């Protein structure tokens, strides 16, 4: 039976460390602020936004909340982003995705100043990640690296298969694993022989968005399995992209859903906000 990678515990540790860092800056009169923008009132987005604000409060960061109506135009949203880009008190800007159809997501991502892009989606930050420069990294893949490292799992030299190639999870994940010296294969919907490829993985990272898709016959005995997916099953219970019950016994380590990757995403968002605050104010103050 695989050892469970406890994302709740690890994310709590990270938030605790950040809280301490924020407190030290606060003692010197320096504060950090995250601006969170939500367009429309999608219930899932409202939950995510609420959790992000709660995490800010926990870590001692300020949060500014902008709840814009569903009919907001692209120009209106761009104008708000521009205002926040110029606001020296704001260290991080986050637009909760998806945005309504009349707004082009790529224009919004590109409008956020790369220095305040705590989601790590701006092309400049993505480019920095690819060439190995310091910049903001997408929170979910960054959180997975923390899960692996803080669980004492060796990455260097291991065969890693990432299933999924989205801009926010799969692609940055593959680059990060490469940076950690894994040998990386990226699989997607056009991949042939997916099972055989997954079976080569010492570390299998699954981000495909299909409930319980990965079954025991995709797993090399003793592999580390990281499940990014979040879904509700037919009994309204949360589940991942991996069929946990049958896969777990073939692994050395596995993330559960919930309580695995999910909590790490917000912890790493907080990490990015703190880094932004520190970079903006200069570490020598
Ligand atoms: P996307 O839908 O953007 O990407 C899915 C990827 O999976 C695509 O690259 C697609 O390939 C690939 N794929 C789809 N079907 C198959 C298949 N049958 N075989 C192989 N590959 C396939 O999803 P995201 O990356 O945004 O998210 C993935 C999952 O992770 C979702 O369940 C999402 O809810 C969850 N998630 C969880 C987060 C967390 O904090 N825990 C954060 C972000 C996402 P192709 O490119 O060819 O279409």
XYZ file of N, CA and C and ligand atoms in Angstrom, residues 48 139-141 144 162-171 186-191 194 206-211 213-214 218 227-231 239-241 257 260-266, ligand 1:
189
model
N -13.565 29.294 -4.632
C -12.106 29.443 -4.790
C -11.649 30.811 -4.288
N 0.849 27.829 -9.774
C 0.798 27.347 -8.380
C 0.620 25.829 -8.237
N -0.207 25.221 -9.061
C -0.455 23.781 -8.891
C 0.819 22.962 -9.150
N 1.493 23.155 -10.298
C 2.746 22.400 -10.480
C 3.806 22.737 -9.449
N 3.134 20.736 -6.462
C 3.470 19.307 -6.610
C 4.967 19.076 -6.344
N 4.058 12.905 -17.361
C 3.009 13.873 -17.056
C 1.895 13.625 -18.057
N 0.703 13.297 -17.582
C -0.417 13.091 -18.500
C -1.267 14.355 -18.468
N -1.328 15.060 -19.599
C -2.004 16.354 -19.701
C -0.984 17.415 -20.076
N -1.395 18.352 -20.936
C -0.447 19.392 -21.400
C -1.090 20.764 -21.381
N -1.921 21.032 -20.377
C -2.540 22.361 -20.304
C -1.473 23.385 -19.922
N -1.793 24.654 -20.221
C -0.830 25.718 -19.910
C -0.665 25.927 -18.414
N -1.704 25.587 -17.629
C -1.596 25.883 -16.192
C -1.086 24.695 -15.372
N -1.228 23.478 -15.894
C -0.744 22.323 -15.121
C 0.303 21.513 -15.905
N -0.130 20.821 -16.945
C 0.742 19.839 -17.606
C 2.070 20.406 -18.088
N 2.008 21.504 -18.875
C 3.259 22.030 -19.460
C 4.222 22.554 -18.390
N 5.735 13.724 -21.828
C 4.431 14.375 -21.700
C 3.425 13.642 -22.592
N 2.336 13.181 -22.001
C 1.304 12.480 -22.772
C 0.048 13.343 -22.838
N -0.779 13.114 -23.840
C -1.988 13.923 -24.048
C -3.033 13.097 -24.773
N -4.086 13.750 -25.264
C -5.210 12.975 -25.816
C -4.869 12.253 -27.127
N -3.797 12.675 -27.781
C -3.425 12.016 -29.039
C -2.323 10.970 -28.825
N -1.886 10.807 -27.605
C -0.813 9.854 -27.305
C -1.279 8.425 -27.589
N -0.960 4.830 -24.283
C -0.820 5.580 -23.028
C -0.472 4.669 -21.847
N -0.832 12.999 -13.053
C -2.010 12.895 -13.905
C -2.863 14.156 -13.799
N -3.015 14.861 -14.924
C -3.854 16.079 -14.969
C -4.624 16.068 -16.276
N -5.627 15.188 -16.362
C -6.368 15.055 -17.619
C -7.813 15.517 -17.498
N -8.318 15.617 -16.286
C -9.704 16.075 -16.128
C -10.736 15.016 -16.467
N -10.411 13.732 -16.240
C -11.364 12.636 -16.483
C -11.442 11.769 -15.227
N -12.620 11.717 -14.600
C -12.727 11.023 -13.320
C -12.277 9.562 -13.370
N -9.829 7.889 -14.376
C -9.401 7.370 -15.676
C -8.229 6.391 -15.543
N -7.321 6.721 -14.646
C -6.089 5.909 -14.508
C -6.351 4.752 -13.539
N -2.214 0.931 -15.431
C -1.355 2.003 -15.946
C -0.114 2.187 -15.065
N -2.103 12.855 -8.292
C -3.402 13.011 -8.954
C -3.868 14.466 -8.837
N -3.923 15.154 -9.969
C -4.302 16.581 -9.956
C -5.822 16.759 -10.102
N -6.482 15.787 -10.687
C -7.912 15.932 -11.013
C -8.801 16.157 -9.794
N -9.879 16.891 -10.010
C -10.912 17.036 -8.966
C -12.273 16.896 -9.641
N -13.039 15.936 -9.177
C -14.386 15.707 -9.726
C -15.307 15.245 -8.616
N -13.505 12.920 -6.149
C -12.536 11.925 -6.628
C -11.584 12.593 -7.613
N -10.541 11.885 -7.981
C -9.535 12.447 -8.880
C -9.565 11.807 -10.255
N -8.460 11.999 -10.998
C -8.313 11.368 -12.313
C -7.841 9.923 -12.166
N -7.475 12.366 -3.088
C -8.370 13.473 -3.485
C -9.648 13.318 -2.672
N -4.821 16.137 -1.270
C -3.509 15.920 -1.877
C -3.002 17.202 -2.518
N -3.173 17.285 -3.840
C -2.670 18.437 -4.591
C -3.486 19.704 -4.290
N -4.797 19.557 -4.132
C -5.703 20.705 -3.983
C -5.220 21.771 -3.000
N -4.953 21.413 -1.745
C -4.558 22.438 -0.766
C -3.239 23.125 -1.108
N -2.401 22.454 -1.924
C -1.093 23.030 -2.243
C -1.196 24.236 -3.166
N -2.234 24.250 -4.002
C -2.356 25.330 -4.987
C -2.462 26.683 -4.267
N -3.304 26.736 -3.245
C -3.471 28.005 -2.527
C -2.220 28.337 -1.708
P -7.397 20.700 -19.299
O -8.730 20.206 -19.680
O -6.983 22.094 -19.657
O -6.293 19.708 -19.917
C -6.473 18.332 -19.913
C -5.305 17.666 -20.599
O -5.505 16.267 -20.531
C -5.151 18.039 -22.060
O -3.809 18.298 -22.353
C -5.661 16.807 -22.803
O -4.992 16.550 -24.016
C -5.342 15.707 -21.807
N -6.244 14.576 -21.975
C -7.590 14.601 -22.035
N -8.074 13.355 -22.205
C -7.006 12.540 -22.270
C -6.853 11.149 -22.468
N -7.891 10.348 -22.644
N -5.615 10.641 -22.468
C -4.541 11.432 -22.310
N -4.627 12.769 -22.122
C -5.839 13.308 -22.126
O -7.263 20.455 -17.742
P -6.337 21.098 -16.596
O -4.913 20.812 -16.859
O -6.733 22.510 -16.360
O -6.839 20.268 -15.334
C -6.758 18.869 -15.259
C -7.504 18.378 -14.030
O -6.909 18.930 -12.880
C -8.974 18.795 -13.940
O -9.693 17.751 -13.303
C -8.958 20.022 -13.063
O -10.180 20.195 -12.368
C -7.859 19.663 -12.118
N -7.162 20.816 -11.539
C -6.913 20.773 -10.202
C -6.232 21.774 -9.581
C -5.934 21.662 -8.143
O -5.657 22.650 -7.490
N -5.976 20.455 -7.565
C -5.761 22.968 -10.325
C -5.989 22.885 -11.749
C -6.681 21.839 -12.308
P -5.074 17.528 -25.317
O -4.142 18.667 -25.007
O -4.609 16.680 -26.411
O -6.502 17.961 -25.431
